[in-house]
PDB file of C-alpha atoms in Angstrom:
ATOM      1  CA  UNK A  26      -0.008   0.331  -0.071  1.00 34.00           C
ATOM      2  CA  UNK A  27       1.130   3.558  -0.368  1.00 33.00           C
ATOM      3  CA  UNK A  28       1.914   4.188   3.128  1.00 37.00           C
ATOM      4  CA  UNK A  29       4.101   1.143   3.522  1.00 38.00           C
ATOM      5  CA  UNK A  30       6.157   2.348   0.394  1.00 38.00           C
ATOM      6  CA  UNK A  31       6.485   5.976   1.406  1.00 40.00           C
ATOM      7  CA  UNK A  32      10.269   5.810   1.375  1.00 42.00           C
ATOM      8  CA  UNK A  33      10.658   5.085  -2.204  1.00 42.00           C
ATOM      9  CA  UNK A  34       8.476   8.188  -3.129  1.00 49.00           C
ATOM     10  CA  UNK A  35       9.464  11.726  -3.771  1.00 53.00           C
ATOM     11  CA  UNK A  36       8.000  13.740  -1.109  1.00 49.00           C
ATOM     12  CA  UNK A  37       8.603  16.978  -2.827  1.00 50.00           C
ATOM     13  CA  UNK A  38       6.057  15.817  -5.520  1.00 56.00           C
ATOM     14  CA  UNK A  39       3.383  15.935  -2.996  1.00 59.00           C
ATOM     15  CA  UNK A  40       1.090  18.849  -2.164  1.00 61.00           C
ATOM     16  CA  UNK A  41       0.739  20.201   1.425  1.00 63.00           C
ATOM     17  CA  UNK A  42      -2.483  18.423   1.931  1.00 66.00           C
ATOM     18  CA  UNK A  43      -0.974  15.455   0.478  1.00 69.00           C
ATOM     19  CA  UNK A  44       1.578  15.637   3.189  1.00 68.00           C
ATOM     20  CA  UNK A  45      -0.670  16.480   6.042  1.00 77.00           C
ATOM     21  CA  UNK A  46      -2.742  13.292   5.143  1.00 84.00           C
ATOM     22  CA  UNK A  47       0.005  11.016   5.441  1.00 87.00           C
ATOM     23  CA  UNK A  48       0.162  10.291   9.324  1.00 88.00           C
ATOM     24  CA  UNK A  49      -3.757  10.299   9.228  1.00 91.00           C
ATOM     25  CA  UNK A  50      -3.903   7.726   6.987  1.00 92.00           C
ATOM     26  CA  UNK A  51      -1.236   5.940   8.776  1.00 90.00           C
ATOM     27  CA  UNK A  52      -3.108   6.082  11.904  1.00 90.00           C
ATOM     28  CA  UNK A  53      -6.382   5.100   9.913  1.00 93.00           C
ATOM     29  CA  UNK A  54      -4.415   1.850   8.514  1.00 94.00           C
ATOM     30  CA  UNK A  55      -3.199   0.995  11.935  1.00 91.00           C
ATOM     31  CA  UNK A  56      -6.278   1.259  13.761  1.00 91.00           C
ATOM     32  CA  UNK A  57      -7.938  -1.232  11.119  1.00 93.00           C
ATOM     33  CA  UNK A  58      -5.000  -3.547  11.736  1.00 91.00           C
ATOM     34  CA  UNK A  59      -5.596  -3.129  15.279  1.00 89.00           C
ATOM     35  CA  UNK A  60      -8.985  -4.933  14.429  1.00 90.00           C
ATOM     36  CA  UNK A  61     -10.916  -1.882  15.828  1.00 91.00           C
ATOM     37  CA  UNK A  62     -14.700  -2.495  15.701  1.00 91.00           C
ATOM     38  CA  UNK A  63     -15.316   1.309  14.346  1.00 93.00           C
ATOM     39  CA  UNK A  64     -13.227   4.288  14.138  1.00 95.00           C
ATOM     40  CA  UNK A  65     -15.207   7.177  15.476  1.00 95.00           C
ATOM     41  CA  UNK A  66     -14.390  10.844  14.054  1.00 95.00           C
ATOM     42  CA  UNK A  67     -15.257  14.174  15.937  1.00 93.00           C
ATOM     43  CA  UNK A  68     -16.290  16.968  13.586  1.00 92.00           C
ATOM     44  CA  UNK A  69     -16.186  17.568   9.964  1.00 88.00           C
ATOM     45  CA  UNK A  70     -12.193  18.241   9.471  1.00 88.00           C
ATOM     46  CA  UNK A  71      -9.223  16.578   8.087  1.00 90.00           C
ATOM     47  CA  UNK A  72      -9.640  13.373   9.812  1.00 92.00           C
ATOM     48  CA  UNK A  73     -13.149  12.746   8.208  1.00 94.00           C
ATOM     49  CA  UNK A  74     -11.825  13.774   5.023  1.00 93.00           C
ATOM     50  CA  UNK A  75      -9.193  11.263   5.055  1.00 94.00           C
ATOM     51  CA  UNK A  76      -9.949   8.314   7.361  1.00 95.00           C
ATOM     52  CA  UNK A  77     -13.295   7.315   5.385  1.00 95.00           C
ATOM     53  CA  UNK A  78     -11.233   7.515   2.108  1.00 95.00           C
ATOM     54  CA  UNK A  79      -8.482   5.464   3.216  1.00 95.00           C
ATOM     55  CA  UNK A  80     -10.754   2.732   4.451  1.00 96.00           C
ATOM     56  CA  UNK A  81     -12.334   2.361   1.482  1.00 95.00           C
ATOM     57  CA  UNK A  82      -9.352   1.452  -0.055  1.00 95.00           C
ATOM     58  CA  UNK A  83      -9.070  -1.746   2.151  1.00 94.00           C
ATOM     59  CA  UNK A  84     -12.233  -3.248   0.517  1.00 93.00           C
ATOM     60  CA  UNK A  85     -11.587  -6.825  -0.453  1.00 92.00           C
ATOM     61  CA  UNK A  86      -8.337  -7.110   1.955  1.00 90.00           C
ATOM     62  CA  UNK A  87      -8.007  -8.223   5.432  1.00 89.00           C
ATOM     63  CA  UNK A  88      -8.654  -6.724   7.754  1.00 90.00           C
ATOM     64  CA  UNK A  89     -11.425  -4.919   5.803  1.00 93.00           C
ATOM     65  CA  UNK A  90     -12.678  -1.314   6.043  1.00 95.00           C
ATOM     66  CA  UNK A  91     -13.678  -0.242   9.446  1.00 95.00           C
ATOM     67  CA  UNK A  92     -17.264   1.448   9.868  1.00 95.00           C
ATOM     68  CA  UNK A  93     -16.979   5.345  10.769  1.00 96.00           C
ATOM     69  CA  UNK A  94     -18.737   6.657  13.517  1.00 96.00           C
ATOM     70  CA  UNK A  95     -19.353  10.537  13.582  1.00 96.00           C
ATOM     71  CA  UNK A  96     -19.231  12.183  16.658  1.00 95.00           C
ATOM     72  CA  UNK A  97     -20.645  15.652  16.792  1.00 94.00           C
ATOM     73  CA  UNK A  98     -18.294  18.453  18.508  1.00 92.00           C
ATOM     74  CA  UNK A  99     -19.925  19.681  21.781  1.00 86.00           C
ATOM     75  CA  UNK A 100     -20.864  22.757  20.319  1.00 85.00           C
ATOM     76  CA  UNK A 101     -22.884  21.367  17.269  1.00 88.00           C
ATOM     77  CA  UNK A 102     -26.614  20.474  18.064  1.00 88.00           C
ATOM     78  CA  UNK A 103     -27.965  17.391  16.751  1.00 88.00           C
ATOM     79  CA  UNK A 104     -30.643  18.980  15.082  1.00 87.00           C
ATOM     80  CA  UNK A 105     -28.185  20.967  12.845  1.00 91.00           C
ATOM     81  CA  UNK A 106     -26.466  17.798  11.613  1.00 95.00           C
ATOM     82  CA  UNK A 107     -25.659  17.837   7.757  1.00 96.00           C
ATOM     83  CA  UNK A 108     -26.772  14.202   7.349  1.00 97.00           C
ATOM     84  CA  UNK A 109     -26.336  14.240   3.473  1.00 96.00           C
ATOM     85  CA  UNK A 110     -22.998  15.376   4.003  1.00 96.00           C
ATOM     86  CA  UNK A 111     -21.862  12.837   6.313  1.00 97.00           C
ATOM     87  CA  UNK A 112     -23.698   9.970   4.315  1.00 97.00           C
ATOM     88  CA  UNK A 113     -21.589  11.222   1.269  1.00 96.00           C
ATOM     89  CA  UNK A 114     -18.478  11.092   3.068  1.00 95.00           C
ATOM     90  CA  UNK A 115     -18.982   7.364   3.918  1.00 95.00           C
ATOM     91  CA  UNK A 116     -19.849   7.747   7.539  1.00 96.00           C
ATOM     92  CA  UNK A 117     -21.857   4.487   8.852  1.00 96.00           C
ATOM     93  CA  UNK A 118     -23.127   5.724  12.075  1.00 96.00           C
ATOM     94  CA  UNK A 119     -23.755   8.730  13.922  1.00 97.00           C
ATOM     95  CA  UNK A 120     -23.462   9.153  17.829  1.00 97.00           C
ATOM     96  CA  UNK A 121     -26.501  11.249  19.198  1.00 97.00           C
ATOM     97  CA  UNK A 122     -25.759  12.272  22.845  1.00 95.00           C
ATOM     98  CA  UNK A 123     -28.449  13.186  25.343  1.00 93.00           C
ATOM     99  CA  UNK A 124     -27.926  17.243  25.835  1.00 87.00           C
ATOM    100  CA  UNK A 125     -28.352  16.681  29.501  1.00 91.00           C
ATOM    101  CA  UNK A 126     -26.652  14.577  32.112  1.00 94.00           C
ATOM    102  CA  UNK A 127     -29.031  12.167  34.082  1.00 96.00           C
ATOM    103  CA  UNK A 128     -28.873  12.134  37.587  1.00 94.00           C
ATOM    104  CA  UNK A 129     -27.888   8.772  39.248  1.00 93.00           C
ATOM    105  CA  UNK A 130     -30.337   6.152  39.017  1.00 94.00           C
ATOM    106  CA  UNK A 131     -32.812   8.335  36.978  1.00 95.00           C
ATOM    107  CA  UNK A 132     -36.207   7.474  36.669  1.00 96.00           C
ATOM    108  CA  UNK A 133     -37.954   6.573  33.321  1.00 96.00           C
ATOM    109  CA  UNK A 134     -39.587   9.805  32.946  1.00 97.00           C
ATOM    110  CA  UNK A 135     -36.123  11.736  33.352  1.00 97.00           C
ATOM    111  CA  UNK A 136     -34.782   9.492  30.827  1.00 96.00           C
ATOM    112  CA  UNK A 137     -38.050  10.381  28.492  1.00 96.00           C
ATOM    113  CA  UNK A 138     -37.155  13.872  28.897  1.00 96.00           C
ATOM    114  CA  UNK A 139     -33.605  13.611  28.028  1.00 95.00           C
ATOM    115  CA  UNK A 140     -34.599  11.399  24.873  1.00 96.00           C
ATOM    116  CA  UNK A 141     -36.897  14.073  23.734  1.00 93.00           C
ATOM    117  CA  UNK A 142     -34.522  16.237  21.630  1.00 92.00           C
ATOM    118  CA  UNK A 143     -33.250  13.208  19.862  1.00 95.00           C
ATOM    119  CA  UNK A 144     -36.238  11.823  18.150  1.00 94.00           C
ATOM    120  CA  UNK A 145     -35.750  14.162  15.132  1.00 94.00           C
ATOM    121  CA  UNK A 146     -31.973  13.631  14.543  1.00 96.00           C
ATOM    122  CA  UNK A 147     -32.583   9.781  14.744  1.00 96.00           C
ATOM    123  CA  UNK A 148     -35.223   9.929  11.891  1.00 96.00           C
ATOM    124  CA  UNK A 149     -33.043  12.072   9.688  1.00 96.00           C
ATOM    125  CA  UNK A 150     -29.808  10.001  10.160  1.00 97.00           C
ATOM    126  CA  UNK A 151     -31.804   6.735   9.590  1.00 96.00           C
ATOM    127  CA  UNK A 152     -33.496   8.289   6.514  1.00 96.00           C
ATOM    128  CA  UNK A 153     -29.985   9.274   5.191  1.00 97.00           C
ATOM    129  CA  UNK A 154     -28.999   5.570   5.359  1.00 96.00           C
ATOM    130  CA  UNK A 155     -26.846   5.598   8.359  1.00 97.00           C
ATOM    131  CA  UNK A 156     -27.151   4.053  11.815  1.00 96.00           C
ATOM    132  CA  UNK A 157     -28.176   6.502  14.795  1.00 96.00           C
ATOM    133  CA  UNK A 158     -26.252   5.310  18.036  1.00 97.00           C
ATOM    134  CA  UNK A 159     -27.760   6.836  21.427  1.00 97.00           C
ATOM    135  CA  UNK A 160     -25.077   7.810  23.766  1.00 97.00           C
ATOM    136  CA  UNK A 161     -27.146   8.243  27.436  1.00 97.00           C
ATOM    137  CA  UNK A 162     -25.050  10.331  29.899  1.00 95.00           C
ATOM    138  CA  UNK A 163     -25.568   9.783  33.747  1.00 95.00           C
ATOM    139  CA  UNK A 164     -23.914  10.599  36.967  1.00 94.00           C
ATOM    140  CA  UNK A 165     -22.369   7.398  38.528  1.00 91.00           C
ATOM    141  CA  UNK A 166     -19.937   8.203  41.000  1.00 81.00           C
ATOM    142  CA  UNK A 167     -18.467   5.392  43.461  1.00 77.00           C
ATOM    143  CA  UNK A 168     -20.662   6.153  46.204  1.00 80.00           C
ATOM    144  CA  UNK A 169     -23.910   7.054  44.021  1.00 80.00           C
ATOM    145  CA  UNK A 170     -26.878   4.530  43.363  1.00 88.00           C
ATOM    146  CA  UNK A 171     -27.006   3.125  39.753  1.00 91.00           C
ATOM    147  CA  UNK A 172     -29.412   1.078  37.941  1.00 95.00           C
ATOM    148  CA  UNK A 173     -29.580  -2.656  38.611  1.00 95.00           C
ATOM    149  CA  UNK A 174     -30.015  -4.946  35.683  1.00 95.00           C
ATOM    150  CA  UNK A 175     -33.779  -4.799  35.853  1.00 96.00           C
ATOM    151  CA  UNK A 176     -33.786  -1.258  35.917  1.00 96.00           C
ATOM    152  CA  UNK A 177     -31.280  -1.093  33.014  1.00 97.00           C
ATOM    153  CA  UNK A 178     -33.486  -3.204  31.089  1.00 97.00           C
ATOM    154  CA  UNK A 179     -36.079  -0.846  31.697  1.00 97.00           C
ATOM    155  CA  UNK A 180     -34.067   2.177  30.527  1.00 97.00           C
ATOM    156  CA  UNK A 181     -32.910   0.329  27.826  1.00 97.00           C
ATOM    157  CA  UNK A 182     -36.235  -0.784  26.649  1.00 97.00           C
ATOM    158  CA  UNK A 183     -37.531   2.844  26.798  1.00 96.00           C
ATOM    159  CA  UNK A 184     -34.374   3.982  24.595  1.00 97.00           C
ATOM    160  CA  UNK A 185     -35.560   1.568  21.986  1.00 96.00           C
ATOM    161  CA  UNK A 186     -39.195   2.392  21.796  1.00 96.00           C
ATOM    162  CA  UNK A 187     -38.512   5.856  21.798  1.00 94.00           C
ATOM    163  CA  UNK A 188     -35.940   5.931  19.198  1.00 94.00           C
ATOM    164  CA  UNK A 189     -35.888   2.805  17.417  1.00 93.00           C
ATOM    165  CA  UNK A 190     -32.083   2.731  17.898  1.00 93.00           C
ATOM    166  CA  UNK A 191     -30.626  -0.726  18.037  1.00 91.00           C
ATOM    167  CA  UNK A 192     -27.197   0.253  19.564  1.00 94.00           C
ATOM    168  CA  UNK A 193     -26.699   2.384  23.060  1.00 96.00           C
ATOM    169  CA  UNK A 194     -23.684   3.703  24.303  1.00 97.00           C
ATOM    170  CA  UNK A 195     -23.801   4.242  28.259  1.00 97.00           C
ATOM    171  CA  UNK A 196     -21.833   6.795  29.107  1.00 96.00           C
ATOM    172  CA  UNK A 197     -21.154   6.961  33.128  1.00 94.00           C
ATOM    173  CA  UNK A 198     -19.709  10.068  34.472  1.00 92.00           C
ATOM    174  CA  UNK A 199     -17.844   8.308  37.366  1.00 89.00           C
ATOM    175  CA  UNK A 200     -16.515   4.720  37.752  1.00 87.00           C
ATOM    176  CA  UNK A 201     -19.779   2.745  38.556  1.00 90.00           C
ATOM    177  CA  UNK A 202     -20.434   0.163  35.926  1.00 94.00           C
ATOM    178  CA  UNK A 203     -24.145  -0.410  34.997  1.00 96.00           C
ATOM    179  CA  UNK A 204     -25.000  -4.132  34.446  1.00 96.00           C
ATOM    180  CA  UNK A 205     -26.066  -4.805  31.019  1.00 97.00           C
ATOM    181  CA  UNK A 206     -29.599  -7.291  30.898  1.00 97.00           C
ATOM    182  CA  UNK A 207     -29.164 -10.676  29.131  1.00 96.00           C
ATOM    183  CA  UNK A 208     -31.865  -9.342  26.650  1.00 96.00           C
ATOM    184  CA  UNK A 209     -29.506  -6.569  25.489  1.00 96.00           C
ATOM    185  CA  UNK A 210     -25.972  -8.534  25.143  1.00 93.00           C
ATOM    186  CA  UNK A 211     -24.357  -7.410  22.305  1.00 93.00           C
ATOM    187  CA  UNK A 212     -25.903  -4.268  21.562  1.00 95.00           C
ATOM    188  CA  UNK A 213     -24.771  -1.925  24.522  1.00 97.00           C
ATOM    189  CA  UNK A 214     -21.315  -0.256  24.887  1.00 96.00           C
ATOM    190  CA  UNK A 215     -19.857   1.870  27.318  1.00 96.00           C
ATOM    191  CA  UNK A 216     -18.007   5.131  26.674  1.00 95.00           C
ATOM    192  CA  UNK A 217     -14.662   5.435  28.412  1.00 95.00           C
ATOM    193  CA  UNK A 218     -13.003   8.449  29.548  1.00 92.00           C
ATOM    194  CA  UNK A 219     -10.181   7.069  31.989  1.00 92.00           C
ATOM    195  CA  UNK A 220      -6.600   7.683  31.809  1.00 91.00           C
ATOM    196  CA  UNK A 221      -4.800   4.919  29.527  1.00 87.00           C
ATOM    197  CA  UNK A 222      -3.465   3.172  32.628  1.00 88.00           C
ATOM    198  CA  UNK A 223      -7.127   2.122  33.667  1.00 91.00           C
ATOM    199  CA  UNK A 224      -8.261   0.925  30.235  1.00 91.00           C
ATOM    200  CA  UNK A 225      -7.554  -2.602  30.781  1.00 90.00           C
ATOM    201  CA  UNK A 226      -9.339  -3.081  34.313  1.00 91.00           C
ATOM    202  CA  UNK A 227     -12.139  -1.113  33.067  1.00 93.00           C
ATOM    203  CA  UNK A 228     -12.601  -3.305  30.058  1.00 92.00           C
ATOM    204  CA  UNK A 229     -12.281  -6.390  32.362  1.00 92.00           C
ATOM    205  CA  UNK A 230     -15.349  -4.879  34.088  1.00 94.00           C
ATOM    206  CA  UNK A 231     -17.252  -4.246  31.398  1.00 95.00           C
ATOM    207  CA  UNK A 232     -16.762  -7.651  29.840  1.00 93.00           C
ATOM    208  CA  UNK A 233     -18.060  -8.984  33.248  1.00 94.00           C
ATOM    209  CA  UNK A 234     -21.236  -7.082  33.165  1.00 96.00           C
ATOM    210  CA  UNK A 235     -22.199  -7.989  29.438  1.00 96.00           C
ATOM    211  CA  UNK A 236     -21.011  -4.884  27.338  1.00 96.00           C
ATOM    212  CA  UNK A 237     -20.247  -5.657  23.724  1.00 94.00           C
ATOM    213  CA  UNK A 238     -17.367  -3.004  23.540  1.00 93.00           C
ATOM    214  CA  UNK A 239     -15.764  -0.014  24.989  1.00 94.00           C
ATOM    215  CA  UNK A 240     -15.793   3.519  22.872  1.00 95.00           C
ATOM    216  CA  UNK A 241     -12.475   4.665  23.876  1.00 93.00           C
ATOM    217  CA  UNK A 242     -12.293   8.527  23.992  1.00 92.00           C
ATOM    218  CA  UNK A 243      -9.715  11.110  23.527  1.00 87.00           C
ATOM    219  CA  UNK A 244      -9.798  11.854  27.272  1.00 88.00           C
ATOM    220  CA  UNK A 245      -7.978   8.660  27.466  1.00 89.00           C
ATOM    221  CA  UNK A 246      -4.974   9.828  25.790  1.00 85.00           C
ATOM    222  CA  UNK A 247      -1.692  11.199  27.797  1.00 83.00           C
ATOM    223  CA  UNK A 248      -1.032  14.702  27.408  1.00 76.00           C
ATOM    224  CA  UNK A 249       2.172  13.875  25.396  1.00 70.00           C
ATOM    225  CA  UNK A 250       0.298  12.529  22.647  1.00 66.00           C
ATOM    226  CA  UNK A 251       0.028  15.693  20.640  1.00 66.00           C
ATOM    227  CA  UNK A 252       0.481  14.641  16.958  1.00 73.00           C
ATOM    228  CA  UNK A 253      -1.384  12.311  14.486  1.00 69.00           C
ATOM    229  CA  UNK A 254       1.801  10.156  14.816  1.00 72.00           C
ATOM    230  CA  UNK A 255       1.441   9.996  18.450  1.00 75.00           C
ATOM    231  CA  UNK A 256      -2.300   9.045  18.479  1.00 80.00           C
ATOM    232  CA  UNK A 257      -1.726   6.308  15.776  1.00 79.00           C
ATOM    233  CA  UNK A 258       0.914   4.467  17.983  1.00 81.00           C
ATOM    234  CA  UNK A 259      -1.074   5.199  21.223  1.00 85.00           C
ATOM    235  CA  UNK A 260      -4.473   3.798  20.091  1.00 86.00           C
ATOM    236  CA  UNK A 261      -2.978   0.863  18.374  1.00 85.00           C
ATOM    237  CA  UNK A 262      -1.177  -0.281  21.732  1.00 85.00           C
ATOM    238  CA  UNK A 263      -4.077   0.304  23.614  1.00 86.00           C
ATOM    239  CA  UNK A 264      -6.582  -1.608  21.506  1.00 87.00           C
ATOM    240  CA  UNK A 265      -4.319  -4.546  21.189  1.00 83.00           C
ATOM    241  CA  UNK A 266      -3.791  -4.400  25.023  1.00 82.00           C
ATOM    242  CA  UNK A 267      -7.548  -4.111  25.716  1.00 82.00           C
ATOM    243  CA  UNK A 268      -8.458  -7.015  23.303  1.00 78.00           C
ATOM    244  CA  UNK A 269      -5.608  -9.469  24.619  1.00 69.00           C
ATOM    245  CA  UNK A 270      -6.783  -8.788  28.244  1.00 57.00           C
ATOM    246  CA  UNK A 271      -3.028  -9.394  29.303  1.00 50.00           C
ATOM    247  CA  UNK A 272      -1.725  -7.068  31.947  1.00 43.00           C
ATOM    248  CA  UNK A 273       1.749  -7.344  30.931  1.00 41.00           C
ATOM    249  CA  UNK A 274       0.881  -5.313  27.735  1.00 42.00           C
ATOM    250  CA  UNK A 275       0.446  -2.488  30.100  1.00 43.00           C
ATOM    251  CA  UNK A 276       3.882  -2.565  31.246  1.00 43.00           C
ATOM    252  CA  UNK A 277       5.192  -2.753  28.019  1.00 44.00           C
ATOM    253  CA  UNK A 278       3.519   0.084  26.880  1.00 45.00           C
ATOM    254  CA  UNK A 279       4.599   2.337  29.753  1.00 46.00           C
ATOM    255  CA  UNK A 280       8.218   1.244  28.969  1.00 48.00           C
ATOM    256  CA  UNK A 281       7.533   1.944  25.216  1.00 52.00           C
ATOM    257  CA  UNK A 282       6.230   5.573  26.175  1.00 51.00           C
ATOM    258  CA  UNK A 283       9.352   5.964  28.150  1.00 48.00           C
ATOM    259  CA  UNK A 284      11.449   5.078  25.386  1.00 51.00           C
ATOM    260  CA  UNK A 285       9.374   7.201  23.117  1.00 53.00           C
ATOM    261  CA  UNK A 286       9.610  10.273  25.533  1.00 53.00           C
ATOM    262  CA  UNK A 287      13.533   9.887  25.635  1.00 52.00           C
ATOM    263  CA  UNK A 288      13.842   9.635  21.934  1.00 52.00           C
ATOM    264  CA  UNK A 289      11.778  13.060  21.503  1.00 57.00           C
ATOM    265  CA  UNK A 290      14.038  14.681  24.127  1.00 55.00           C
ATOM    266  CA  UNK A 291      16.892  13.614  22.373  1.00 49.00           C
ATOM    267  CA  UNK A 292      15.477  14.946  18.967  1.00 54.00           C
ATOM    268  CA  UNK A 293      14.956  18.199  20.695  1.00 60.00           C
ATOM    269  CA  UNK A 294      18.480  18.399  22.034  1.00 56.00           C
ATOM    270  CA  UNK A 295      20.018  17.921  18.660  1.00 54.00           C
ATOM    271  CA  UNK A 296      17.706  20.249  17.014  1.00 59.00           C
ATOM    272  CA  UNK A 297      18.656  22.946  19.576  1.00 62.00           C
ATOM    273  CA  UNK A 298      22.279  22.296  18.928  1.00 59.00           C
ATOM    274  CA  UNK A 299      22.056  23.976  15.402  1.00 58.00           C
ATOM    275  CA  UNK A 300      23.120  20.753  13.526  1.00 49.00           C
ATOM    276  CA  UNK A 301      20.125  20.756  11.268  1.00 45.00           C
ATOM    277  CA  UNK A 302      18.903  23.716   9.382  1.00 46.00           C
ATOM    278  CA  UNK A 303      15.529  25.322   8.853  1.00 43.00           C
ATOM    279  CA  UNK A 304      15.009  22.598   5.918  1.00 39.00           C
ATOM    280  CA  UNK A 305      15.531  19.877   8.265  1.00 40.00           C
ATOM    281  CA  UNK A 306      18.688  18.817   6.395  1.00 38.00           C
ATOM    282  CA  UNK A 307      21.967  17.873   8.448  1.00 38.00           C
ATOM    283  CA  UNK A 308      25.048  19.987   7.946  1.00 37.00           C
ATOM    284  CA  UNK A 309      26.739  16.696   8.856  1.00 34.00           C
ATOM    285  CA  UNK A 310      25.107  15.126   6.176  1.00 34.00           C
ATOM    286  CA  UNK A 311      26.630  17.084   3.262  1.00 37.00           C
ATOM    287  CA  UNK A 312      23.607  19.321   2.686  1.00 39.00           C
ATOM    288  CA  UNK A 313      21.004  18.708  -0.085  1.00 42.00           C
ATOM    289  CA  UNK A 314      23.394  16.714  -2.018  1.00 43.00           C
ATOM    290  CA  UNK A 315      23.508  13.947   0.406  1.00 45.00           C
ATOM    291  CA  UNK A 316      19.556  12.955  -0.169  1.00 43.00           C
ATOM    292  CA  UNK A 317      18.841  11.065  -3.091  1.00 44.00           C
ATOM    293  CA  UNK A 318      15.030  10.772  -3.249  1.00 40.00           C
ATOM    294  CA  UNK A 319      15.040   8.900  -6.567  1.00 46.00           C
ATOM    295  CA  UNK A 320      16.792   5.938  -4.902  1.00 42.00           C
ATOM    296  CA  UNK A 321      14.571   5.826  -1.970  1.00 43.00           C
ATOM    297  CA  UNK A 322      16.301   8.501   0.458  1.00 39.00           C
ATOM    298  CA  UNK A 323      13.577  10.813   2.373  1.00 40.00           C
ATOM    299  CA  UNK A 324      13.516  13.321   4.949  1.00 41.00           C
ATOM    300  CA  UNK A 325      11.611  12.899   8.235  1.00 39.00           C
ATOM    301  CA  UNK A 326       9.151  15.611   9.392  1.00 35.00           C
ATOM    302  CA  UNK A 327       9.164  16.331  12.972  1.00 35.00           C
TER     303      UNK A 327
END
């Protein structure tokens, strides 16, 4: 594929937009190879321009394309979604979140009120050929009461009745895990916003409580992960670790992150020494004459 043989290409022949898309496409490929169930993309930006396109190119290969779940930004009202544009970009589903965070162990009346504003967006998304996915946010502090399995079944049935959605994301604001009733096994995910070192343990709890999967949110990323290249390696490692359910993987990820941090510090030190010019060519390498892109040499972009 294009990204795997990039060192054989002349990067100077590419436009700025093409160069910017390279790490995004690489991340998209690695998420597919990590066997993620879907890829959630927030907002109508570069990620939504590149990822569906790269996933579509994997049709007929293994692993195949991952479905794209669109996540509206916090300032985008669900009623204002451009569903035709989303469908045209290859989006498979849209996450529709309740506008309010329900109190602990909320009543069905409170659930009804929270879902009321989602009825029209659900219908619009469905008509556009995409899957509406309901996200129900609720307080779930360590000492707060939560729905038991029977109450959770009532809540999930009410969501199904009012919206017709077949997939629900439970989004607890806290550490408590609501059990999924047997009648909804395979249809309920949990939104995960914990630090990455806690993901494995939480995924264990979710499995034990009947969840079909976890929607890993950006809050899980360490603050050091600021570039697309950082995101790519981070998510690939986290997904592999959570899927394998082996605690040793967490230690391996910590070691890898420490090694990466040390390398990043070294690169910054070298750059500060003045050995590299503004264009990124090293004086010790003999300048531009030392780089031959036709034979496969390439310059890295930091």
